[in-house]
Tab-separated table of C-alpha atoms in Angstrom:
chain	number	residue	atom	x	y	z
A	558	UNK	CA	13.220	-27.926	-32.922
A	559	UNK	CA	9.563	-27.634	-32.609
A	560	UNK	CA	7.681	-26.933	-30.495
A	561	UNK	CA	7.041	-23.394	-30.124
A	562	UNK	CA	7.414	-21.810	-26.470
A	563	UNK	CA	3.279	-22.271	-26.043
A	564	UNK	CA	3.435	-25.979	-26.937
A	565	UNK	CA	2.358	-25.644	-31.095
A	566	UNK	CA	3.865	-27.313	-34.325
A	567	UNK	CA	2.797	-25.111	-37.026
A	568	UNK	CA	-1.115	-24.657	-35.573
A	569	UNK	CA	-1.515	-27.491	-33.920
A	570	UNK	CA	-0.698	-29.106	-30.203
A	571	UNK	CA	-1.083	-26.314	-27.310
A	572	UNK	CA	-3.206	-26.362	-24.444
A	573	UNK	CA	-6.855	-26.930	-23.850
A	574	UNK	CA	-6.928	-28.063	-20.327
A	575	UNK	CA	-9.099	-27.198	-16.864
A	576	UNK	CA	-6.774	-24.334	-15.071
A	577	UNK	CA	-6.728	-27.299	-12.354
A	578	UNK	CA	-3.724	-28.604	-14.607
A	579	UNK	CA	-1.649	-25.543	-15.684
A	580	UNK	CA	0.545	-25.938	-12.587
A	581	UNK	CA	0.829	-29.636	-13.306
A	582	UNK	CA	1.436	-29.042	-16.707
A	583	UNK	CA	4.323	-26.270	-15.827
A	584	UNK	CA	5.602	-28.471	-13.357
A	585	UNK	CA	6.294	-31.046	-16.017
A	586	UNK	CA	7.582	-29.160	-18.381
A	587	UNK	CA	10.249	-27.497	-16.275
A	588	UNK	CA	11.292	-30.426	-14.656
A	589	UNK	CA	11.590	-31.934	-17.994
A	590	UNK	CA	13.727	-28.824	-19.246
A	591	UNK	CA	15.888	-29.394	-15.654
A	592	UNK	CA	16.683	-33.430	-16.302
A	593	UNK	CA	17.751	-32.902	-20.060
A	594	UNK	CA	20.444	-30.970	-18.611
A	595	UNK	CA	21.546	-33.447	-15.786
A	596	UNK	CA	23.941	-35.349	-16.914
A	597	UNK	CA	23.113	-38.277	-14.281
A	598	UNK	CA	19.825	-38.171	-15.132
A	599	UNK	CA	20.337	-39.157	-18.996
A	600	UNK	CA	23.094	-41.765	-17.646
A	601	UNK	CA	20.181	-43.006	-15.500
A	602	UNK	CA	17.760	-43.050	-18.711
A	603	UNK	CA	20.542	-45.003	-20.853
A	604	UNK	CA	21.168	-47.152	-18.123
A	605	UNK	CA	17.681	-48.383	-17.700
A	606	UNK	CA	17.018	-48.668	-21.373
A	607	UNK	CA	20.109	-50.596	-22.083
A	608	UNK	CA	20.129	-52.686	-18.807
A	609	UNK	CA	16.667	-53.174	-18.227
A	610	UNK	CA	14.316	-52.765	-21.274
A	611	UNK	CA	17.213	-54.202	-23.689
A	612	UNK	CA	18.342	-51.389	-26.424
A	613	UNK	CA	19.598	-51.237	-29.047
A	614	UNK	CA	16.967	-53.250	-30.577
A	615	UNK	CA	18.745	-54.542	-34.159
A	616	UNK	CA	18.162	-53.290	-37.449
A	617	UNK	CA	16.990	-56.674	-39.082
A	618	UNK	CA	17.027	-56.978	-42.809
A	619	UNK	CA	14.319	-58.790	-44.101
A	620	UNK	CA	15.739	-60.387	-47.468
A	621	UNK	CA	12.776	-63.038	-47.404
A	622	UNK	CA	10.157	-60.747	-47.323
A	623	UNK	CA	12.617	-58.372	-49.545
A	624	UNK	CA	12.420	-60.839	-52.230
A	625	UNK	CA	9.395	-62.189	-51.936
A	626	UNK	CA	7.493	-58.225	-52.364
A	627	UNK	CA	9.963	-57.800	-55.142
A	628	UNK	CA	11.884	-54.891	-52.904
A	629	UNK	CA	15.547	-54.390	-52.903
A	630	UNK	CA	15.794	-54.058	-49.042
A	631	UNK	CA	13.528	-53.875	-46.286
A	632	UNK	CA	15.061	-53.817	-42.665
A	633	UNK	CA	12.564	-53.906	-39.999
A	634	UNK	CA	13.379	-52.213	-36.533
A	635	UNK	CA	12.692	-54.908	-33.656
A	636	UNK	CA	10.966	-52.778	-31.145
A	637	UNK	CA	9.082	-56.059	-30.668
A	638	UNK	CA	12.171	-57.799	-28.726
A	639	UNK	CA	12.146	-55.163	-26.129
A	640	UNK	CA	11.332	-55.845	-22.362
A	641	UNK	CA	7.275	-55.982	-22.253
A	642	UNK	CA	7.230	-56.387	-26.049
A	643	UNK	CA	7.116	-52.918	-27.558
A	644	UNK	CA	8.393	-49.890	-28.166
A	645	UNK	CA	6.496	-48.029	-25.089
A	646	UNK	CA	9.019	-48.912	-22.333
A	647	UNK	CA	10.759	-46.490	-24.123
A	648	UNK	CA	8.475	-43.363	-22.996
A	649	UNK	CA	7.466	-45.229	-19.399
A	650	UNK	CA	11.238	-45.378	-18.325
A	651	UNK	CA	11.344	-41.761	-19.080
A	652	UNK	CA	8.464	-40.608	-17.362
A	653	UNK	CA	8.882	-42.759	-14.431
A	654	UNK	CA	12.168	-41.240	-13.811
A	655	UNK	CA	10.814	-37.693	-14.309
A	656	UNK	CA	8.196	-39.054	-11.950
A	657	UNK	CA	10.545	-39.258	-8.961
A	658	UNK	CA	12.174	-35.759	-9.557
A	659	UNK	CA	8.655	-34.565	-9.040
A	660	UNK	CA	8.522	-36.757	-6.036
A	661	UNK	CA	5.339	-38.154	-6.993
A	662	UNK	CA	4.116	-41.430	-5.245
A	663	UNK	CA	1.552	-42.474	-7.587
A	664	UNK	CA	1.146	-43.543	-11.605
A	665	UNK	CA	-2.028	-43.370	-13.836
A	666	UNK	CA	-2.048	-44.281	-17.159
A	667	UNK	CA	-4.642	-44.805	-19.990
A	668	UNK	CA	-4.508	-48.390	-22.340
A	669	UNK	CA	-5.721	-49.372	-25.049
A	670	UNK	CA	-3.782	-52.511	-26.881
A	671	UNK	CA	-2.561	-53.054	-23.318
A	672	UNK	CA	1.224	-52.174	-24.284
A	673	UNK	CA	1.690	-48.534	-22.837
A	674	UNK	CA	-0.450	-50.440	-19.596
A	675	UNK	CA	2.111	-53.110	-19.369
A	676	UNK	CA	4.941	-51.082	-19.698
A	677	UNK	CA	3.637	-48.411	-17.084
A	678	UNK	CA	2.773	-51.275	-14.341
A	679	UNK	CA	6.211	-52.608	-15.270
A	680	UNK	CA	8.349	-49.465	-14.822
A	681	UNK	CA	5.534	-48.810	-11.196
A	682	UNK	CA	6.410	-52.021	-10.068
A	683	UNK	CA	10.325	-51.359	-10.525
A	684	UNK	CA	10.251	-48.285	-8.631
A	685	UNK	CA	7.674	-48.711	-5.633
A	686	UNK	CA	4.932	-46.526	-7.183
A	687	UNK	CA	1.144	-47.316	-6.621
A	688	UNK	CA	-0.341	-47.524	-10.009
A	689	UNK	CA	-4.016	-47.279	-11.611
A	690	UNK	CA	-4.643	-48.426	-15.611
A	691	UNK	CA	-7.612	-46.710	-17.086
A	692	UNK	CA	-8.904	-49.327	-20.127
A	693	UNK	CA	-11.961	-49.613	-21.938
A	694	UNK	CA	-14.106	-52.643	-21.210
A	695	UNK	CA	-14.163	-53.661	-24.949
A	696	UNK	CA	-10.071	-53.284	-25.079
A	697	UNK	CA	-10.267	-54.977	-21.423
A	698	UNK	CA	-12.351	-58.033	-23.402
A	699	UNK	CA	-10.133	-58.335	-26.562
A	700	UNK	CA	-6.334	-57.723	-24.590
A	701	UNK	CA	-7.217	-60.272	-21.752
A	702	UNK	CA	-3.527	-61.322	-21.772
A	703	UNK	CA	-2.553	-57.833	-21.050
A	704	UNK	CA	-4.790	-57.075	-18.654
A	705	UNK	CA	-3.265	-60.474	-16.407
A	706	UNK	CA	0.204	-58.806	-17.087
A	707	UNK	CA	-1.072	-55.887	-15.676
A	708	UNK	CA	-2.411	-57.059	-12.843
A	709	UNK	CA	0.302	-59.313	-12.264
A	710	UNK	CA	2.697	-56.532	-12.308
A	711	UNK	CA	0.782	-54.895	-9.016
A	712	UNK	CA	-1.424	-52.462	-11.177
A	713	UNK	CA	-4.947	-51.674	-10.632
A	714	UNK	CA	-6.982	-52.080	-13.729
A	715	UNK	CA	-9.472	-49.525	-13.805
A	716	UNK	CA	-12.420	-50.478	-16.370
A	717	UNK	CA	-14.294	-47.448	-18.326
A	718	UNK	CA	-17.420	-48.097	-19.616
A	719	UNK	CA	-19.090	-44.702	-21.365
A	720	UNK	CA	-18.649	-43.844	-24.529
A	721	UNK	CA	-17.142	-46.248	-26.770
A	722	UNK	CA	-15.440	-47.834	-24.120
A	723	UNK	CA	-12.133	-47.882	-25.797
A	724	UNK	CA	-8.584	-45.742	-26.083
A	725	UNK	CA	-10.362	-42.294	-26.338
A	726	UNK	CA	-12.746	-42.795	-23.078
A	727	UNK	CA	-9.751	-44.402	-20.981
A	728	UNK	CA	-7.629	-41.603	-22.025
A	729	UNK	CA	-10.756	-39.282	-20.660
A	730	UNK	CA	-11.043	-41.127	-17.383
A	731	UNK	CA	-7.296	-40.767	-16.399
A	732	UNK	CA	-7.394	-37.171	-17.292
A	733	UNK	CA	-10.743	-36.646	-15.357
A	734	UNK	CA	-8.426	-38.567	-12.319
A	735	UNK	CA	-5.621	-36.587	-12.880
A	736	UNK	CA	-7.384	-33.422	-12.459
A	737	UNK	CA	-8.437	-34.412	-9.155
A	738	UNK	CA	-5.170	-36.193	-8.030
A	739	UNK	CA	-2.550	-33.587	-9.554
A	740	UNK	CA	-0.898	-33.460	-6.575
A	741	UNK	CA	0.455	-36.395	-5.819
A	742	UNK	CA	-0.114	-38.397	-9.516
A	743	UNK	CA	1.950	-38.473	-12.358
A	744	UNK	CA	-0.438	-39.340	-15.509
A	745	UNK	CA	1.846	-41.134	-18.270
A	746	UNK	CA	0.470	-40.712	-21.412
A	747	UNK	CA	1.281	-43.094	-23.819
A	748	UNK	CA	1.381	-41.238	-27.036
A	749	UNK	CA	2.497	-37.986	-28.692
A	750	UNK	CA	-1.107	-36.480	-27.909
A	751	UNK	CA	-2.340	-34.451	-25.089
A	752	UNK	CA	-1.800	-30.957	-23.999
A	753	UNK	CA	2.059	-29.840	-24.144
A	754	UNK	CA	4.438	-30.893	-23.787
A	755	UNK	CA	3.633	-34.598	-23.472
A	756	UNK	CA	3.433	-34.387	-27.203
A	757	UNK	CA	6.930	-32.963	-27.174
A	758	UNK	CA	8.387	-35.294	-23.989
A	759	UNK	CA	6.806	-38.473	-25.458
A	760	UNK	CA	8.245	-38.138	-28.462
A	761	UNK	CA	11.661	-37.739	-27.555
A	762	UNK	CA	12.020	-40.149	-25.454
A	763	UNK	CA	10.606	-42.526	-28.036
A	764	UNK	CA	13.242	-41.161	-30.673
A	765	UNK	CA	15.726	-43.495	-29.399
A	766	UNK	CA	14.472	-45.911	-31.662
A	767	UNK	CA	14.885	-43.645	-34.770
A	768	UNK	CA	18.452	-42.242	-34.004
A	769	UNK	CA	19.322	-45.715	-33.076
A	770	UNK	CA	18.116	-46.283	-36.930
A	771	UNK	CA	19.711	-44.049	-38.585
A	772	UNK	CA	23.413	-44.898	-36.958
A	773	UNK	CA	22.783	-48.283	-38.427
A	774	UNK	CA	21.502	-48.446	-41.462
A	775	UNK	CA	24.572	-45.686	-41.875
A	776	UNK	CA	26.477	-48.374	-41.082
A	777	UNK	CA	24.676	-51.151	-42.954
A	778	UNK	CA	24.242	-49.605	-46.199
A	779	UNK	CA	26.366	-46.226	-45.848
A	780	UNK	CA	23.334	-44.542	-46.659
A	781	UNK	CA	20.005	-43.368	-45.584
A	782	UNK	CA	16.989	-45.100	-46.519
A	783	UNK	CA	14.683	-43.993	-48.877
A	784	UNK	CA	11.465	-44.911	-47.295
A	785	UNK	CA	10.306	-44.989	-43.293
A	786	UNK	CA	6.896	-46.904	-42.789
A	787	UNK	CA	5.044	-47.148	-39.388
A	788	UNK	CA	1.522	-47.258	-38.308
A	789	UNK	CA	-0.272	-44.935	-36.694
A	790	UNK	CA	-2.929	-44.359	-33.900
A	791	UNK	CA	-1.708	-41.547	-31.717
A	792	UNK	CA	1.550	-41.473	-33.462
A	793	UNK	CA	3.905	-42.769	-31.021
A	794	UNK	CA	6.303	-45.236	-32.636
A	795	UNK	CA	6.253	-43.636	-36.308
A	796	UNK	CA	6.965	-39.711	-34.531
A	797	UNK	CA	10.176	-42.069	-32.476
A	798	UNK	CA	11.257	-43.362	-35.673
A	799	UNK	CA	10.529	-40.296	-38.409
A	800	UNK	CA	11.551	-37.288	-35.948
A	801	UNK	CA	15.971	-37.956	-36.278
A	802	UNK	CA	15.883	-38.395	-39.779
A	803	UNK	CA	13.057	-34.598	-40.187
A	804	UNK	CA	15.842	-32.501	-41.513
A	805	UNK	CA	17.289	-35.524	-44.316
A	806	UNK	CA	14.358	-34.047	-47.087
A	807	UNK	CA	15.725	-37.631	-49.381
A	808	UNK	CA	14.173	-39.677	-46.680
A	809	UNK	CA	10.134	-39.870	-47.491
A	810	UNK	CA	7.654	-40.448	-44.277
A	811	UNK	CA	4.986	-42.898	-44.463
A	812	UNK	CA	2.514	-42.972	-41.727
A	813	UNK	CA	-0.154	-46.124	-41.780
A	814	UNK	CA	-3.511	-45.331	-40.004
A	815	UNK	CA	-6.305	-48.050	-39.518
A	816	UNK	CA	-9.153	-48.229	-42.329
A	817	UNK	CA	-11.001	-50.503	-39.738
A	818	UNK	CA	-14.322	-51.785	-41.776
A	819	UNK	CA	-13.189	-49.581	-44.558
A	820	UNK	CA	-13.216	-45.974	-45.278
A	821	UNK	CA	-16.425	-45.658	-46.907
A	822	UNK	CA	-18.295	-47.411	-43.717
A	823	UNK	CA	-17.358	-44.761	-41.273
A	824	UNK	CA	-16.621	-47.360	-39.059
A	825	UNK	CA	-12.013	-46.588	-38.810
A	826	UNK	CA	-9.607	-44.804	-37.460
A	827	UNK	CA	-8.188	-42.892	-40.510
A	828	UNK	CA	-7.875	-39.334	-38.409
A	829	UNK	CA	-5.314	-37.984	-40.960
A	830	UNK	CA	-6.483	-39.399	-44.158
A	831	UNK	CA	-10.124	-38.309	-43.453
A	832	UNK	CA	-10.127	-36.254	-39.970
A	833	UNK	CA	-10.437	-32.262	-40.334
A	834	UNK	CA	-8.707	-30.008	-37.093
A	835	UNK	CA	-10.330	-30.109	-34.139
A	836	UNK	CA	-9.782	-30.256	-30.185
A	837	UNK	CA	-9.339	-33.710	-28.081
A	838	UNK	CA	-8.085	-34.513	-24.599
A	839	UNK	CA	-5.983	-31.114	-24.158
A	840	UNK	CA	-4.765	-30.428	-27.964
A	841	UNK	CA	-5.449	-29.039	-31.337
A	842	UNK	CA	-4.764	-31.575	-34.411
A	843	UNK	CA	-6.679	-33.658	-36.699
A	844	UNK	CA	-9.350	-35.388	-35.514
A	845	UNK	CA	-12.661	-37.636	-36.281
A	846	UNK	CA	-15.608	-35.438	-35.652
A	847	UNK	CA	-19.255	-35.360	-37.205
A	848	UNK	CA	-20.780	-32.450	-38.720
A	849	UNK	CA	-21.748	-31.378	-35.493
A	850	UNK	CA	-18.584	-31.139	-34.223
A	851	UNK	CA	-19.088	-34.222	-31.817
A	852	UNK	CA	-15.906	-36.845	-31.476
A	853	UNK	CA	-16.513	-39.552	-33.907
A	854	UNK	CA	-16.234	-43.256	-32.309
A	855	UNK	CA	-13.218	-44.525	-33.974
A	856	UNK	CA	-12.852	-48.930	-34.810
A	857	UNK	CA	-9.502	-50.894	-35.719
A	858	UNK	CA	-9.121	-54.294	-35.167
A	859	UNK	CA	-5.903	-53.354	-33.621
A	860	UNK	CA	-6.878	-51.615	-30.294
A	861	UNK	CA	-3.452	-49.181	-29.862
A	862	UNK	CA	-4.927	-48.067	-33.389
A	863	UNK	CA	-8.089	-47.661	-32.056
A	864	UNK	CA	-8.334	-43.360	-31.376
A	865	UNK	CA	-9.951	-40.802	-33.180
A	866	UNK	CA	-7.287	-38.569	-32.811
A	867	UNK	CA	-3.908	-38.535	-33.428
A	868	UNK	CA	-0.376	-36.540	-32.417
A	869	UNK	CA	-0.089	-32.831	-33.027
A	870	UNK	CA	2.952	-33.170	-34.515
A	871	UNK	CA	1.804	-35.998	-37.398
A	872	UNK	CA	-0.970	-33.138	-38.640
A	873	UNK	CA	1.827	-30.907	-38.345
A	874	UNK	CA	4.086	-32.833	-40.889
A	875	UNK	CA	0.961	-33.693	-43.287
A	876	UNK	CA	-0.057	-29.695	-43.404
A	877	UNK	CA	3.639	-29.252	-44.872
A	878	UNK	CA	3.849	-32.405	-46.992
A	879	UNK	CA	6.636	-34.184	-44.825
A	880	UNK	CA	4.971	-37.178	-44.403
A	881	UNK	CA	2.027	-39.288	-46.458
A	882	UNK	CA	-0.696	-40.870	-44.304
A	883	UNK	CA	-2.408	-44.179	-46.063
A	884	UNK	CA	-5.042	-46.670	-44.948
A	885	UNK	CA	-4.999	-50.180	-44.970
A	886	UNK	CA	-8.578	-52.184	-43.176
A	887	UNK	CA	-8.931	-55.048	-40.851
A	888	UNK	CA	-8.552	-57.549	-43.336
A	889	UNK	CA	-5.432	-56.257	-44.972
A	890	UNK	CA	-4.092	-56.011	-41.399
A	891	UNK	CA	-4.522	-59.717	-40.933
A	892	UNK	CA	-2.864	-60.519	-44.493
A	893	UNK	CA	0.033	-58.472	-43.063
A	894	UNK	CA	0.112	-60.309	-39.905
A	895	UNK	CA	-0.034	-63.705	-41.873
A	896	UNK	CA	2.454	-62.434	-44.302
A	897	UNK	CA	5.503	-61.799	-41.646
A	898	UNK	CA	4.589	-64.483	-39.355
A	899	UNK	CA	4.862	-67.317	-42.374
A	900	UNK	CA	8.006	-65.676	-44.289
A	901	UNK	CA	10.274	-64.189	-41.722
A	902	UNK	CA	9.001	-66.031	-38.261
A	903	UNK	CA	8.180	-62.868	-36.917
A	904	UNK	CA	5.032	-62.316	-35.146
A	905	UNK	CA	3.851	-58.657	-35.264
A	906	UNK	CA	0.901	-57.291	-33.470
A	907	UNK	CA	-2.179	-56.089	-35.091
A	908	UNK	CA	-1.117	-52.274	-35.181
A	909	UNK	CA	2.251	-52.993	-37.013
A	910	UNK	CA	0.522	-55.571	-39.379
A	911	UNK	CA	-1.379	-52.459	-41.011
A	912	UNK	CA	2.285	-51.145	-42.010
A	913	UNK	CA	3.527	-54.686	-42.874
A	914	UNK	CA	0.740	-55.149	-45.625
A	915	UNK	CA	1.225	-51.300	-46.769
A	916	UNK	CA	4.451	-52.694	-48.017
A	917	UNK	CA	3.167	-54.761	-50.889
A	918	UNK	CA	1.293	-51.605	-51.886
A	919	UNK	CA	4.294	-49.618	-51.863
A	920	UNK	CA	6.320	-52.158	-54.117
A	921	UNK	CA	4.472	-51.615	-56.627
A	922	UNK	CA	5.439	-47.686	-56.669
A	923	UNK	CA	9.088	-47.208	-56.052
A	924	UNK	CA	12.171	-47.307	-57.875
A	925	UNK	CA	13.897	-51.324	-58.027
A	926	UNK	CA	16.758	-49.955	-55.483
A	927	UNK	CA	14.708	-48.441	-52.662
A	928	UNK	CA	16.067	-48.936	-49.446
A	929	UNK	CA	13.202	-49.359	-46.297
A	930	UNK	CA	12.957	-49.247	-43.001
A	931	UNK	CA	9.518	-50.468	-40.957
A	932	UNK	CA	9.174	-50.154	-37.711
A	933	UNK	CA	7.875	-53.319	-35.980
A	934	UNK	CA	6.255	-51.236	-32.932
A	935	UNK	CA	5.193	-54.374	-30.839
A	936	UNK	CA	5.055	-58.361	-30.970
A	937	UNK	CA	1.856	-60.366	-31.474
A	938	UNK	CA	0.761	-62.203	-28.788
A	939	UNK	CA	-1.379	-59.877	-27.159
A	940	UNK	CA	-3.291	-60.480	-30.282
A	941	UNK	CA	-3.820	-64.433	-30.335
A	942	UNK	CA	-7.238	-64.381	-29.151
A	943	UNK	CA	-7.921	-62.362	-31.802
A	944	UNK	CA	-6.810	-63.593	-34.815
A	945	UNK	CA	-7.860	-67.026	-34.079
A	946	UNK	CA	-11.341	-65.620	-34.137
A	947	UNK	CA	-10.431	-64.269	-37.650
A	948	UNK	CA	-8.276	-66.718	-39.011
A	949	UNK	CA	-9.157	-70.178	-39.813
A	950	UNK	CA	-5.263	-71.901	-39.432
């Protein structure tokens, strides 16, 4: 399936890097190629993601929330009871291992909710590997908790402070590093963005979660479900869970980016509802970009949501109308957050909320017997300080 052989899904993804990382780049991509056929290297994968980061996550189905949005059945996929607390130990465990085929002896990474940072110190710390987290000073204010785990973990948090000191300038940093340190580094990108084929890699390591889906909702409801909902910042979690089910044309894609203040106020992170193709940090895909062509500073209340960019492969599926990209602001994020916390005991984070309150949106829309599945990315308490600020409990 896609990619093409020079990294593109339909015309976006590719390469637009410094010739510095071309080798790198190649490197990866061959190695990659190498481990999908070794057979102890997959066994090595599965073992670490059953043993260690705790899959299969269940298929939970929400009858509360169900009822109470006047739904027939939403199951939610518990990425949020996975060692760390969300679905990017998924894509670390991966990359680490791919890591140590390469024989490299050091990790970099870029953060923004703290998650993919977390679950790259973890997977550093398991292996021996010196490791350096690249986070914006405003993330490294609102994801304090995070940041501890990091540094607990053995990582070296490494603060950015140009630009709009969030997910797009840490990502810049660790490239800017990596470029310099190719030889012995191993940058982990967190998302399916970047130059290929960590668009491609990312996303299939993450599509554990989705194949994991579809065997049991086959099994659940001997049938596929009608509706997928996830949010999305660079796309990793939704492109996991939509990717296994691309080919079943019954099963409708719904991607949830961050409205942040609102859409009129300029001030969000709504790259595919309102972002127009562009280049950012190695790739071609939608982006956020002023008239001038200059990179747009992006604001969600949810920091993973935070970029203003998003995966190739997402502006790939909106250019041929496989999946719908909506909107949903700060405040509608918290209603979502309140909403699963206070009817199924389930606290999500912040990036997740957004596709938790797109739900009672969507109820209004489909047929009485629609079947859904949401993706519950990553658990809430990274988010505490946060929504105590905001909500008045």
């Amino acid at each position: 399936m896609l990619p093409n052989k020079k990294g593109y899904f339909g015309e976006f993804g590719g390469r637009f890097v410094p010739e510095t990382l071309i080798y790198a780049l190649n490197e990866l991509e061959s190695e990659y190629k190498s481990a999908l056929a070794d057979k102890k290297f997959i066994q090595q994968l599965d073992y670490y993601l059953k043993e260690y980061a705790g899959r299969p996550t269940p298929l939970y189905l929400a009858k509360t929330l169900s009822k109470y949005l006047g739904i027939y059945k939403i199951y939610i996929k518990r990425e949020d009871l996975l060692h760390t607390g969300a679905h990017k130990i998924n894509n670390t465990l991966g990359q680490v291992l791919l890591a140590l085929r390469m024989k490299k002896t050091r990790i970099i990474a870029e953060t923004g909710a703290g998650q993919h940072g977390v679950a790259t110190a973890t997977v550093a710390a398991m292996f021996g590997l010196k490791c350096d987290i690249y986070m914006g000073t405003e993330d490294i204010v609102r994801q304090r908790l995070n940041v501890f785990r990091m540094k607990l973990l053995g990582a070296k948090v490494i603060a950015v402070e140009t630009g709009s000191k969030t997910l797009k300038d840490a990502t810049t940093e660790a490239l800017r590093d990596w470029v310099t340190n190719v030889r012995s580094t191993h940058y982990i990108i967190g998302s399916v963005v970047g130059p290929h084929p960590y668009p491609m890699i990312v996303r299939d390591f993450q599509s554990v979660l989705g194949k994991e889906a579809r065997q049991q909702i086959l099994k659940k409801e001997k049938r596929l479900p009608d509706y997928l909902v996830a949010c999305v910042g660079g796309g990793s979690n939704a492109m996991g869970l939509f990717h296994p089910f691309f080919n079943d044309k019954g099963v409708k894609f719904i991607g949830v980016e961050a409205a942040g203040f609102g859409l009129a106020s300029g001030k969000h992170a709504a790259t595919l509802v309102l972002g127009r193709p562009g280049v950012l940090h190695g790739s071609k895909s939608d982006l956020l970009e002023d008239k001038f062509g200059q990179v747009k500073i992006a604001h969600s209340i949810a920091a993973g949501l935070d970029y203003p960019g998003v995966g190739p492969e997402h502006a790939y599926y909106k250019s041929i109308g496989r999946a719908k990209y909506v909107a949903v602001n700060d405040q509608q994020a918290l209603v979502g957050f309140s909403l699963l916390s206070e009817i199924e005991g389930i606290i999500p984070a912040l990036e997740p909320a957004h596709a938790i309150f797109y739900l009672k949106k969507l109820a209004k829309k489909i047929k009485k017997n629609s079947l859904i599945i949401l993706c519950l990315s990553g658990r809430g308490d990274k988010d505490l300080d946060i929504v105590i600020q905001r909500l008045k409990i």
